Coordinates of C-alpha atoms in Angstrom, one line a residue:
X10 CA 18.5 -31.2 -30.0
X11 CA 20.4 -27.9 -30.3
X12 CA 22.1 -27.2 -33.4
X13 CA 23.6 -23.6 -34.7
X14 CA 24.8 -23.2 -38.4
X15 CA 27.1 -20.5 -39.2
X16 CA 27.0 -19.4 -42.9
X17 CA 28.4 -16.8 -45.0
X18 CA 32.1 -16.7 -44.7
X19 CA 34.4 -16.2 -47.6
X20 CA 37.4 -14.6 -49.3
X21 CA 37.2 -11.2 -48.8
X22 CA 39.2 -7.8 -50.0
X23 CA 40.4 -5.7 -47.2
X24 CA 38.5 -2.9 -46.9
X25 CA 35.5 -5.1 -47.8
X26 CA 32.4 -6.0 -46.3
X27 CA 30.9 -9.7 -45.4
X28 CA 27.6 -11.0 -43.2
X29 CA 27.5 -14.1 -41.5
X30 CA 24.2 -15.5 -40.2
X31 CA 23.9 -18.1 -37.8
X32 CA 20.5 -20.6 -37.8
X33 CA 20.1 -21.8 -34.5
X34 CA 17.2 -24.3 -33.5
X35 CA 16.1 -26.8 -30.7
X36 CA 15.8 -23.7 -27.6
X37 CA 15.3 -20.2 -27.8
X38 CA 18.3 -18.4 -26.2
X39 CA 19.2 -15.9 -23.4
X40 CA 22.5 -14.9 -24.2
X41 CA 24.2 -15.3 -28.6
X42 CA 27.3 -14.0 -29.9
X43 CA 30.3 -14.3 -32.3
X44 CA 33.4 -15.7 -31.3
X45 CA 36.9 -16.2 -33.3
X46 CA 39.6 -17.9 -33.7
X47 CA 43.3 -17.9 -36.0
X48 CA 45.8 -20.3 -35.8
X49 CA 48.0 -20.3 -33.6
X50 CA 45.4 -18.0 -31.2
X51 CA 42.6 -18.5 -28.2
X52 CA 39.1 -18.0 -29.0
X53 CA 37.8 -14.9 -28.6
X54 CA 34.5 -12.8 -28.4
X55 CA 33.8 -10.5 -31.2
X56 CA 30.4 -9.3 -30.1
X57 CA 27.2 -10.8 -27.7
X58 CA 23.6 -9.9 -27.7
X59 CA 20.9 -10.8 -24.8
X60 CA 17.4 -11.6 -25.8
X61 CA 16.4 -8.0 -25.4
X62 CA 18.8 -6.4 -27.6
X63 CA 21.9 -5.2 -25.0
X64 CA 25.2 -5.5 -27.0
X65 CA 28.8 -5.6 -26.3
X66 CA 31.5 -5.6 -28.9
X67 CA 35.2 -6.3 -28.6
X68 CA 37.9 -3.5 -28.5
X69 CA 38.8 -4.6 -32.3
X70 CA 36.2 -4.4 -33.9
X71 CA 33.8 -1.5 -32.5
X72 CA 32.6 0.9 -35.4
X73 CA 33.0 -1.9 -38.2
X74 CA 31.1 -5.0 -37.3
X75 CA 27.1 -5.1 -35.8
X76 CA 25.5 -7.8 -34.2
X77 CA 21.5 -8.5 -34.5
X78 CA 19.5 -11.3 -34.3
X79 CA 15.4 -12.1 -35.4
X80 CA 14.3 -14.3 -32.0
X81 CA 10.6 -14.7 -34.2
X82 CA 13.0 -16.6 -36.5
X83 CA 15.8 -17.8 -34.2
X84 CA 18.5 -16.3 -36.4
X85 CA 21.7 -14.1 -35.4
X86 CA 23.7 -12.1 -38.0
X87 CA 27.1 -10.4 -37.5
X88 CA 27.8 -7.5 -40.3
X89 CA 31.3 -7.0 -41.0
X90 CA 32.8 -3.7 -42.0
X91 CA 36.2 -2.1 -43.5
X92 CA 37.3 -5.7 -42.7
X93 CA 41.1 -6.4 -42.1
X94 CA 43.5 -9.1 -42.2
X95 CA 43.3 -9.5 -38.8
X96 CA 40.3 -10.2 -38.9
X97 CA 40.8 -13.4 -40.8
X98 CA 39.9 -16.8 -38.2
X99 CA 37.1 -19.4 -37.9
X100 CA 34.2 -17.5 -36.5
X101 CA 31.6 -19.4 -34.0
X102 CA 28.3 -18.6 -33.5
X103 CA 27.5 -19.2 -29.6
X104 CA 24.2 -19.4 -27.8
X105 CA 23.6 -19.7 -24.3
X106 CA 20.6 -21.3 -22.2
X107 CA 21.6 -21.6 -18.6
X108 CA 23.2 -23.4 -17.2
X109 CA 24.4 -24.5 -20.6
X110 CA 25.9 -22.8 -23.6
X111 CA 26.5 -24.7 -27.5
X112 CA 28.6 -23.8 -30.2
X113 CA 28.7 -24.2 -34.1
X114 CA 31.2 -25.8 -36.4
X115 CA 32.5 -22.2 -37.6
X116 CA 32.9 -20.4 -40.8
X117 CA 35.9 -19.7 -42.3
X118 CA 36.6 -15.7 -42.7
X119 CA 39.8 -14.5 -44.9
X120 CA 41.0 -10.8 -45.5
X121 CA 43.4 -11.0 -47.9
X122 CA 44.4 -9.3 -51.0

């Protein structure tokens, strides 16, 4: 059974700096990424990685936030720079194994001062 859990979310200052890690387990993974989400908003993709490294971040959030992930410990990590309050939303940790893809519950990421 495939499960991903997202940790390391929190209050944070803006400006400020925060690391989420998501432990996934069950399949190793082509395709993993960070997705959000805010009220009121769609969920959208904050940054992907392949199996061999390749990454693509969104428009919003190039410069400030790196993905990574340890495939010898199936772990993916998203490190989160000169964070803003628009930053602040449910972030997903995503994992994809063709033809499917899972999700986790989220972690809960505020910006505020």
């Amino acid at each position: 059974q495939v499960r991903l859990v997202e940790s390391g979310g929190g209050l944070v200052q803006p400006g400020g700096s925060l690391k989420l890690s998501c432990a996934a387990s069950g399949s190793t993974f082509s395709t993993m990424g960070w997705y959000r989400q805010a009220p009121g908003k769609q969920r959208d993709m904050v940054a992907r990685i392949t199996n061999v490294g390749t990454t693509i971040y969104a428009d919003s959030v190039k410069g400030r936030f790196t993905i990574s992930r340890d495939n010898a410990k199936n772990m993916l990590y998203l490190e989160m720079n000169m964070l803003k309050p628009e930053d602040t939303a449910v972030y997903y940790c995503y994992a994809n194994r063709p033809p499917l893809g899972y999700w986790g519950q989220g972690t809960q990421v505020t910006v505020s001062s």
